[in-house]
GROMACS .gro file of C-alpha atoms in nm:
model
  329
    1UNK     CA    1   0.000   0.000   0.000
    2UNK     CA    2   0.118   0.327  -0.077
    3UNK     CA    3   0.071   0.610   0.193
    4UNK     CA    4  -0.054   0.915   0.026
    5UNK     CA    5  -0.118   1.225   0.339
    6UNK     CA    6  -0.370   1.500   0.226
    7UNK     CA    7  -0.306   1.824   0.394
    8UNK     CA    8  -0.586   2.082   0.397
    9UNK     CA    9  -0.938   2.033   0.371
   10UNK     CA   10  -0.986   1.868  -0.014
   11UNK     CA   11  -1.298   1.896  -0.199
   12UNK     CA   12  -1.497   1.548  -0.237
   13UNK     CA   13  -1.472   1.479  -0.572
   14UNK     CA   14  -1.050   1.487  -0.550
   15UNK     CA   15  -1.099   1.235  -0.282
   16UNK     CA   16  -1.317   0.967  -0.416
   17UNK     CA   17  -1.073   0.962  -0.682
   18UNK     CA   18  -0.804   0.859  -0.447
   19UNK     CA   19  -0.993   0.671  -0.196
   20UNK     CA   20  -1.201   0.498  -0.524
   21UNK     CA   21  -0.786   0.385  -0.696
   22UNK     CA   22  -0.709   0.083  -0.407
   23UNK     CA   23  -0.343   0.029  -0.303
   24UNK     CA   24  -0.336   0.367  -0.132
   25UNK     CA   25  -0.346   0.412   0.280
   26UNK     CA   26  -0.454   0.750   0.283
   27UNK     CA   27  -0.459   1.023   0.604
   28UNK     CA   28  -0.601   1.354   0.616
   29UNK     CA   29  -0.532   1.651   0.813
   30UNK     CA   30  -0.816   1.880   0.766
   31UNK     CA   31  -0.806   2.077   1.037
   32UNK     CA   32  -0.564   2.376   1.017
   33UNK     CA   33  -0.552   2.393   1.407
   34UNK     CA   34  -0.415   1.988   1.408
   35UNK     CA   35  -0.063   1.944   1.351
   36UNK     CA   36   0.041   1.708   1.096
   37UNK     CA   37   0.213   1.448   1.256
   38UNK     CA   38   0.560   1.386   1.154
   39UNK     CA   39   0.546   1.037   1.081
   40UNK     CA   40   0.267   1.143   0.848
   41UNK     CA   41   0.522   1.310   0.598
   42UNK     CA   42   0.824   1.049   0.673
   43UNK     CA   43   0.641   0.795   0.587
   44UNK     CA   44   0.481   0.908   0.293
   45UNK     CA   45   0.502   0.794  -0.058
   46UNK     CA   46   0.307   1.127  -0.186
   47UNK     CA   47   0.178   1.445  -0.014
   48UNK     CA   48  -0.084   1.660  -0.147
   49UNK     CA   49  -0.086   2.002  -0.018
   50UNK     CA   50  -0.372   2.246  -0.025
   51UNK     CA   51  -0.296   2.443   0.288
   52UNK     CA   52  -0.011   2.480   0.538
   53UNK     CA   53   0.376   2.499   0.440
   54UNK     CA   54   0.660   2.228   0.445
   55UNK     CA   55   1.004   2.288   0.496
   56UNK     CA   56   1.293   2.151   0.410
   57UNK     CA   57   1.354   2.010   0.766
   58UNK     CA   58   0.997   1.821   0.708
   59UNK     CA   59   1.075   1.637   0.383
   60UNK     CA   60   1.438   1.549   0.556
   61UNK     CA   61   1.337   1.219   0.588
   62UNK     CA   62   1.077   1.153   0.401
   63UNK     CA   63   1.318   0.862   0.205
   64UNK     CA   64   0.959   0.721   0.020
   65UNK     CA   65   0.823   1.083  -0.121
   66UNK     CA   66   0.769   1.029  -0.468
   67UNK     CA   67   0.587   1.295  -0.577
   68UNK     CA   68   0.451   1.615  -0.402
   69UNK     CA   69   0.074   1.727  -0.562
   70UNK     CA   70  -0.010   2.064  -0.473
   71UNK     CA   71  -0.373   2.231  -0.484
   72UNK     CA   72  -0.307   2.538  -0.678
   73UNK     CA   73  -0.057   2.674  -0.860
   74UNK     CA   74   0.173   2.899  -0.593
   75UNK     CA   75   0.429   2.683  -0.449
   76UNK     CA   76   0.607   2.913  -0.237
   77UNK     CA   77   0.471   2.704   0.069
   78UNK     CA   78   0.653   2.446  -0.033
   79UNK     CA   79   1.062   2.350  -0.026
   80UNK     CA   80   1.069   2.338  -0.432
   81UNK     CA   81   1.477   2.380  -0.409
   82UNK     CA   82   1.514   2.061  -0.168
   83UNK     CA   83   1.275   1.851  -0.331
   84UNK     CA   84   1.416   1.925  -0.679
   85UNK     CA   85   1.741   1.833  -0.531
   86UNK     CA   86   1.633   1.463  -0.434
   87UNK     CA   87   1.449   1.475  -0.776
   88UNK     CA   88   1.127   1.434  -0.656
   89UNK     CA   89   0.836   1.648  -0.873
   90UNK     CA   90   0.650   1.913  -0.753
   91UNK     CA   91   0.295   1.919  -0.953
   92UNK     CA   92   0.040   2.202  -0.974
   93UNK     CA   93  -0.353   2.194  -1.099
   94UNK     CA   94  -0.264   2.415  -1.391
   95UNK     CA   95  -0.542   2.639  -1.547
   96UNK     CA   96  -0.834   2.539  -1.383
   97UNK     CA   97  -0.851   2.799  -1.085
   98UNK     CA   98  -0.762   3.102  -1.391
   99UNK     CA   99  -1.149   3.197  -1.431
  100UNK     CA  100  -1.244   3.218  -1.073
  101UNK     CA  101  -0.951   3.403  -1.004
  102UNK     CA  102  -1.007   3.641  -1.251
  103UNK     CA  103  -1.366   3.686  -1.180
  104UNK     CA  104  -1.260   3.785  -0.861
  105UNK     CA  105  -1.015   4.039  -0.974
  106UNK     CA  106  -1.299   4.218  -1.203
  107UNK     CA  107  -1.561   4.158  -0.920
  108UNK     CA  108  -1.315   4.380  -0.671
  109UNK     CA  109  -1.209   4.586  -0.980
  110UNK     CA  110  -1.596   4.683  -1.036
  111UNK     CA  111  -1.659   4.741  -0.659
  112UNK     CA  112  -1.407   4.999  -0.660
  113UNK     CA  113  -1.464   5.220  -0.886
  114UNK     CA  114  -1.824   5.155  -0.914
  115UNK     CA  115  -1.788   5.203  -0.528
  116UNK     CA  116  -2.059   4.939  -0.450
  117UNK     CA  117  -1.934   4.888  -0.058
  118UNK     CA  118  -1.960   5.298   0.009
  119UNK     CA  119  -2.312   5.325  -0.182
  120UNK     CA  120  -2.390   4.994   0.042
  121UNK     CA  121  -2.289   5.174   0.359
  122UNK     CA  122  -2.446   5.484   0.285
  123UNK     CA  123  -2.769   5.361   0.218
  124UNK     CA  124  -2.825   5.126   0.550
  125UNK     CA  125  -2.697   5.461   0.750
  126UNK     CA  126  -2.985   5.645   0.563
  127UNK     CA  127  -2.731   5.884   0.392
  128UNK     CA  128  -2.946   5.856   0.042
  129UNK     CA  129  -2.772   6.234  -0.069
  130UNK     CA  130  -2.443   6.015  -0.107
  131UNK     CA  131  -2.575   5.979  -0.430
  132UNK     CA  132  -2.499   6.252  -0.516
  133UNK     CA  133  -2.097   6.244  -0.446
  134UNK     CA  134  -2.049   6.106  -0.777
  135UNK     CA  135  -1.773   5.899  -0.685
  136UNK     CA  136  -1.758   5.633  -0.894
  137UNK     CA  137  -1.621   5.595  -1.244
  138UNK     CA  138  -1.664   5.399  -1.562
  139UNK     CA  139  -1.424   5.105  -1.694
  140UNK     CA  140  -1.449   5.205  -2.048
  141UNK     CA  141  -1.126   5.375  -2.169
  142UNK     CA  142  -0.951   5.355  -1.846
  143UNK     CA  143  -0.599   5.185  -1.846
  144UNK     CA  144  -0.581   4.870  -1.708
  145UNK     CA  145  -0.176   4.751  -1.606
  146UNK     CA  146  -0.109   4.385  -1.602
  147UNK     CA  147   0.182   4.240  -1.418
  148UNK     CA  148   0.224   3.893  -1.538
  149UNK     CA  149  -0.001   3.743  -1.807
  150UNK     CA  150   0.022   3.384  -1.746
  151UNK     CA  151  -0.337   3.174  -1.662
  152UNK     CA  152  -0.523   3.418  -1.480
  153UNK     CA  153  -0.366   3.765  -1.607
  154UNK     CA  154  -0.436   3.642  -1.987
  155UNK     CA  155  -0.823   3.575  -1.842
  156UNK     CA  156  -0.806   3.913  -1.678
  157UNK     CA  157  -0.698   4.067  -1.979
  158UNK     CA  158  -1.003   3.908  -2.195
  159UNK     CA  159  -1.287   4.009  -1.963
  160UNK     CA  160  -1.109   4.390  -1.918
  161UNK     CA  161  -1.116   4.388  -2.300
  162UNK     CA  162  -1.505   4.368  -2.310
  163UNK     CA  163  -1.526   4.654  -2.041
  164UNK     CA  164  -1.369   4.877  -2.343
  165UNK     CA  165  -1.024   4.932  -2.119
  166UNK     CA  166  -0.676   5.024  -2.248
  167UNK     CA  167  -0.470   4.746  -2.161
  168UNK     CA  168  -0.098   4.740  -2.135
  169UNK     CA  169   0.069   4.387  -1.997
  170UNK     CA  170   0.441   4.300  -1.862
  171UNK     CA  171   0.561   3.988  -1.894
  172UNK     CA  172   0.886   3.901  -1.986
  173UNK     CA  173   0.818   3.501  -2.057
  174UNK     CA  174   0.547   3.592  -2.308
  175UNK     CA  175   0.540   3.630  -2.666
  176UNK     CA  176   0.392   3.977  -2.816
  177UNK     CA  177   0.160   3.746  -2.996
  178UNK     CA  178   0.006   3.596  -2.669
  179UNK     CA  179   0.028   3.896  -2.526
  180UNK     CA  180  -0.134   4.081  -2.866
  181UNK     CA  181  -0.394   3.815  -2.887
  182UNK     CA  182  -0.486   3.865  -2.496
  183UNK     CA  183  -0.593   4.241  -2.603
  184UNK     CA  184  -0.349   4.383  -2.438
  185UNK     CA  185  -0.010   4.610  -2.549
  186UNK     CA  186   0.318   4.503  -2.427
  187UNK     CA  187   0.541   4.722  -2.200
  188UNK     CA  188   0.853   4.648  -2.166
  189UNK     CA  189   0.967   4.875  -1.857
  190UNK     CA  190   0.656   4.807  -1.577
  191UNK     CA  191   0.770   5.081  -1.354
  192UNK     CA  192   0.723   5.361  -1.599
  193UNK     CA  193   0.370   5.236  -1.708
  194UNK     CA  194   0.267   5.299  -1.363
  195UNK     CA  195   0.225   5.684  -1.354
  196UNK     CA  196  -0.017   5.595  -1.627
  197UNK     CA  197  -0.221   5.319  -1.498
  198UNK     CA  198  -0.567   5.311  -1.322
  199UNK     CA  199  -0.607   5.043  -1.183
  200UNK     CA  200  -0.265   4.782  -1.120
  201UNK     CA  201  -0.316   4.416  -1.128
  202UNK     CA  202  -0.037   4.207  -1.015
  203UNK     CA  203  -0.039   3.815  -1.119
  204UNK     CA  204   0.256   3.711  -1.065
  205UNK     CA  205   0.448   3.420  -0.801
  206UNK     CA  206   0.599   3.521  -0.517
  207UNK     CA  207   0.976   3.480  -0.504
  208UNK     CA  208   1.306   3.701  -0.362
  209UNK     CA  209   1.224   3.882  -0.657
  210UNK     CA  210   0.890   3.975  -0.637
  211UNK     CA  211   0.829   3.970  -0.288
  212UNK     CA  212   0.753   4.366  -0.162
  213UNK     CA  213   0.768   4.445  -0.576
  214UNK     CA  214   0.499   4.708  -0.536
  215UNK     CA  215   0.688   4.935  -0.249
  216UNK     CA  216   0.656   5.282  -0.151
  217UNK     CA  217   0.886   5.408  -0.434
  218UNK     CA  218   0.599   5.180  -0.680
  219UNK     CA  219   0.331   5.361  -0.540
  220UNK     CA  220   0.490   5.735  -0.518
  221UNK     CA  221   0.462   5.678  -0.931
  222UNK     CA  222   0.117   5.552  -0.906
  223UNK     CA  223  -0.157   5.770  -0.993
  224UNK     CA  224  -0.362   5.964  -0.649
  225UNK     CA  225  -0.731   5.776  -0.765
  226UNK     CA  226  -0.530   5.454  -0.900
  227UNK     CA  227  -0.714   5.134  -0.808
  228UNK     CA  228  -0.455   4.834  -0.673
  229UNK     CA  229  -0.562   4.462  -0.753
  230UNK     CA  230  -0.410   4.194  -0.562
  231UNK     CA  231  -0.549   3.816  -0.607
  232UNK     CA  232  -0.164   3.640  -0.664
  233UNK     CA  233   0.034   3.630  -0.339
  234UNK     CA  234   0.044   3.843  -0.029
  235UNK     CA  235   0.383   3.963   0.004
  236UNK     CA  236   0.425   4.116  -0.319
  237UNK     CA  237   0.339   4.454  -0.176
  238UNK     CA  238   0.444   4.665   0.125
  239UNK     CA  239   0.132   4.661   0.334
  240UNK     CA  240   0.283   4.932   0.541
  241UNK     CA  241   0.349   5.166   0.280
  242UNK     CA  242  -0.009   5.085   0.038
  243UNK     CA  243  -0.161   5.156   0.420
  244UNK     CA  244   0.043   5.487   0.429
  245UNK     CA  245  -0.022   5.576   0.060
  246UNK     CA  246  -0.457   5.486   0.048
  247UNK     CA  247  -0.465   5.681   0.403
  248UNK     CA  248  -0.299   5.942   0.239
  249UNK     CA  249  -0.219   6.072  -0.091
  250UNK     CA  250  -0.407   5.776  -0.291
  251UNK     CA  251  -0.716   5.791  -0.087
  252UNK     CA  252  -0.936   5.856  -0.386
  253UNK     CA  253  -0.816   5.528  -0.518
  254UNK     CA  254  -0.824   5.164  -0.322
  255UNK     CA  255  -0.674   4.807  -0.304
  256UNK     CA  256  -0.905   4.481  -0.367
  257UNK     CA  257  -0.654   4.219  -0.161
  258UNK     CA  258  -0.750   3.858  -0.157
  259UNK     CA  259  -0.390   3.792  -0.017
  260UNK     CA  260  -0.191   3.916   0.231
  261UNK     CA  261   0.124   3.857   0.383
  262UNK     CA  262   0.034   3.723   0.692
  263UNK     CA  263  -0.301   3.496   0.631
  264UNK     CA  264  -0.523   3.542   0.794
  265UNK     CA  265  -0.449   3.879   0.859
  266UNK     CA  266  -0.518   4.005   1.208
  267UNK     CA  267  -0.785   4.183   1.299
  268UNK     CA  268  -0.614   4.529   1.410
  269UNK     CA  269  -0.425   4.507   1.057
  270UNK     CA  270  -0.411   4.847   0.988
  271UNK     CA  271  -0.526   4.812   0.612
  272UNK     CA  272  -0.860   4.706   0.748
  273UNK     CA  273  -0.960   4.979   0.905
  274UNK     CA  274  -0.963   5.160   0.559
  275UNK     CA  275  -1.324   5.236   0.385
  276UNK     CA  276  -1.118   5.238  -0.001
  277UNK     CA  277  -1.012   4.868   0.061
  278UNK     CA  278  -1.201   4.587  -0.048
  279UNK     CA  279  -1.071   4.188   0.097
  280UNK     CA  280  -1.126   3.860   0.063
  281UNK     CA  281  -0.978   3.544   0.246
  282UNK     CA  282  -0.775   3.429  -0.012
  283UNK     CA  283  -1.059   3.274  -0.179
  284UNK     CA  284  -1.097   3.433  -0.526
  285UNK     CA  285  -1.000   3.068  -0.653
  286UNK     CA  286  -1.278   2.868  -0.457
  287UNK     CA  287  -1.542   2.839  -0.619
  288UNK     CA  288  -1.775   2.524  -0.646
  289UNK     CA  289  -1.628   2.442  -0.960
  290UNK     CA  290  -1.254   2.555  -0.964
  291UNK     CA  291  -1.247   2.361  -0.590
  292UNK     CA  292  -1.361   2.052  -0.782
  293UNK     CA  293  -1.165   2.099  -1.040
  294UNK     CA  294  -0.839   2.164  -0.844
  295UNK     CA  295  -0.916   1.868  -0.591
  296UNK     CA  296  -0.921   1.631  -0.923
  297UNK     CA  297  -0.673   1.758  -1.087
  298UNK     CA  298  -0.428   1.726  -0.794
  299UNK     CA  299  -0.570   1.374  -0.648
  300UNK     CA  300  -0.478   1.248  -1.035
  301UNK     CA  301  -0.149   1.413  -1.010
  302UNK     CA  302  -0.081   1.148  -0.674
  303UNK     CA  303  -0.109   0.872  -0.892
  304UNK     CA  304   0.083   0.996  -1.218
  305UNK     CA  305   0.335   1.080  -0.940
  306UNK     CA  306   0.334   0.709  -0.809
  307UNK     CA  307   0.199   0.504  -1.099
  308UNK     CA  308   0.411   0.737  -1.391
  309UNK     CA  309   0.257   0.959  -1.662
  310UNK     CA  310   0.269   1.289  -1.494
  311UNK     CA  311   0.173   1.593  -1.754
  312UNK     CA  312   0.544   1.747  -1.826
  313UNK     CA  313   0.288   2.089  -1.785
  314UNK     CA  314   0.195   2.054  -1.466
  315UNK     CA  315   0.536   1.974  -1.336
  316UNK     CA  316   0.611   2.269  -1.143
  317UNK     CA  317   0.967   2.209  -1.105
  318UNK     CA  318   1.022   2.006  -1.462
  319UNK     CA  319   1.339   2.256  -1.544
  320UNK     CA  320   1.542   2.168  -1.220
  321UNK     CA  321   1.441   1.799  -1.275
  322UNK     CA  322   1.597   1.793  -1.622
  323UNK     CA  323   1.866   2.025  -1.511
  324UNK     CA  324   1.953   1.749  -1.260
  325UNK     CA  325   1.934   1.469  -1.484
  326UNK     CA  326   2.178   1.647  -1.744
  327UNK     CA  327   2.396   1.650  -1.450
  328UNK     CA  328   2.397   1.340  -1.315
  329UNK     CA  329   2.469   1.176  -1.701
   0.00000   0.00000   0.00000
């Protein structure tokens, strides 16, 4: 029997698919306030990993792991270096999250400028003259800046493109084609698009590079009404300084954060007490049917990962692995 631990609470579907294969001894952990238990990873041929983070000191020794499946796309909870190192593959769930997420980035983009929660609040306080502010704006011929147009920016890019928006893109991995064919113009220097841009959506992994990308010199450039989108990774802006900036000099414009860098946030965060910023907990990508999707996606990836057949695309680390094997020939 193969020992396969789940960690993270995984929709149904992804687990009648492993609990319906036979030959695997699976244990899950879907409590985030229960530990998983050591021996759980050590002795595991395969982990799949929706929530939580491992560590290098976890997978140690872990001598069985064949194959880590992870529920999503972002694997900077997990210890991609060491696992490449003991060529073991890291898998993700590929596009099937992209439309929720990106629904969620034009659901937050259209509550802020259409400022939905302020009309909301104004209304149950009786204040029916804050009509009258005129406050919010139209999406038509405003510029949209994309950072990153991988899965989700490319779908992002699509549904801004039917809101009549000027869309410019940076993305260094992608073609001008894709980029051309996502609607979108291609930039080549991000930073000096931003004095232009009205709303910023970031879509990119977080990495030493990335991490704290939009700072406090980013948003000095940014426009005073601009509108910051953040549905990727929390810890690829300064929370301190997009706090400082929206109470400030920017508080015409807002943030819509479904990340942040310490999830969950807590409650005296100072970012929360803002009326211009709209959150989510980190769920723009569960929906009914991108949880589904995800859960099956990933539960298959166990058994590619033990059986053989994995999808070279949704091999997360597949460069490292064949920069090891080139190596070791």
């Amino acid at each position: 029997m193969k020992k396969v631990t789940v960690i993270g609470q995984l929709h149904q579907s992804g687990l009648d698919i492993l609990y319906g294969h036979g030959g695997l001894e699976i244990t899950e952990f879907t409590d985030p306030k229960v530990p998983v238990s050591k021996a759980s990873i050590t002795g595991a041929d395969a982990l799949l990993v929706r929530t939580g983070n491992l560590t290098t000191e976890d997978i140690r020794d872990a001598v069985n792991l064949r194959v880590v499946s992870r529920h999503g796309v972002g694997c900077d909870n997990l210890p991609v270096d060491a696992l490449s190192a003991r060529g073991i593959p890291v898998t993700i769930v590929g596009p099937v999250n992209a439309i929720s997420v990106a629904e969620q980035t034009l659901t937050m983009m259209l509550t802020l400028t259409k400022r939905v929660a302020e009309y909301d609040r104004a209304v149950r306080s009786g204040d029916w003259e804050f009509r009258n502010s005129l406050r919010s704006n139209e999406l038509a011929g405003k510029t949209l800046l994309l950072l990153g147009l991988g899965r989700i920016g490319s779908e992002v890019a699509k549904r801004a493109a039917a809101f009549d928006m000027n869309i410019l893109a940076y993305d260094p991995y992608q073609s001008a084609e894709v980029i051309r064919s996502a609607g979108a113009t291609r930039i080549e220097v991000w930073f000096g698009a931003l004095g232009s841009a009205d709303i910023l959506s970031i879509h990119l992994p977080l990495s030493d590079a990335t991490r704290n990308i939009i700072d406090a010199k980013a948003l000095a450039a940014m426009k005073p009404g601009a509108i910051i989108l953040n549905a990727a990774r929390g810890g690829l802006i300064d929370e301190a300084a997009l706090f400082h900036e929206l109470g400030g000099r920017m508080a015409s414009g807002g943030a819509g954060l479904d990340v942040f860098e310490v999830e969950p946030p807590p409650l005296n965060t100072p970012l929360l007490t803002l009326p211009n910023v709209v959150v989510s907990p980190h769920s723009a990508a569960m929906t009914e049917q991108s949880a589904r999707k995800m859960a099956e996606v990933s539960a298959h990836n166990v058994i590619a990962g033990l059986e053989g057949g994995l999808d070279p695309a949704l091999i997360f680390n597949r460069k490292a692995l064949a920069d090891r094997g080139q190596h070791e020939t």
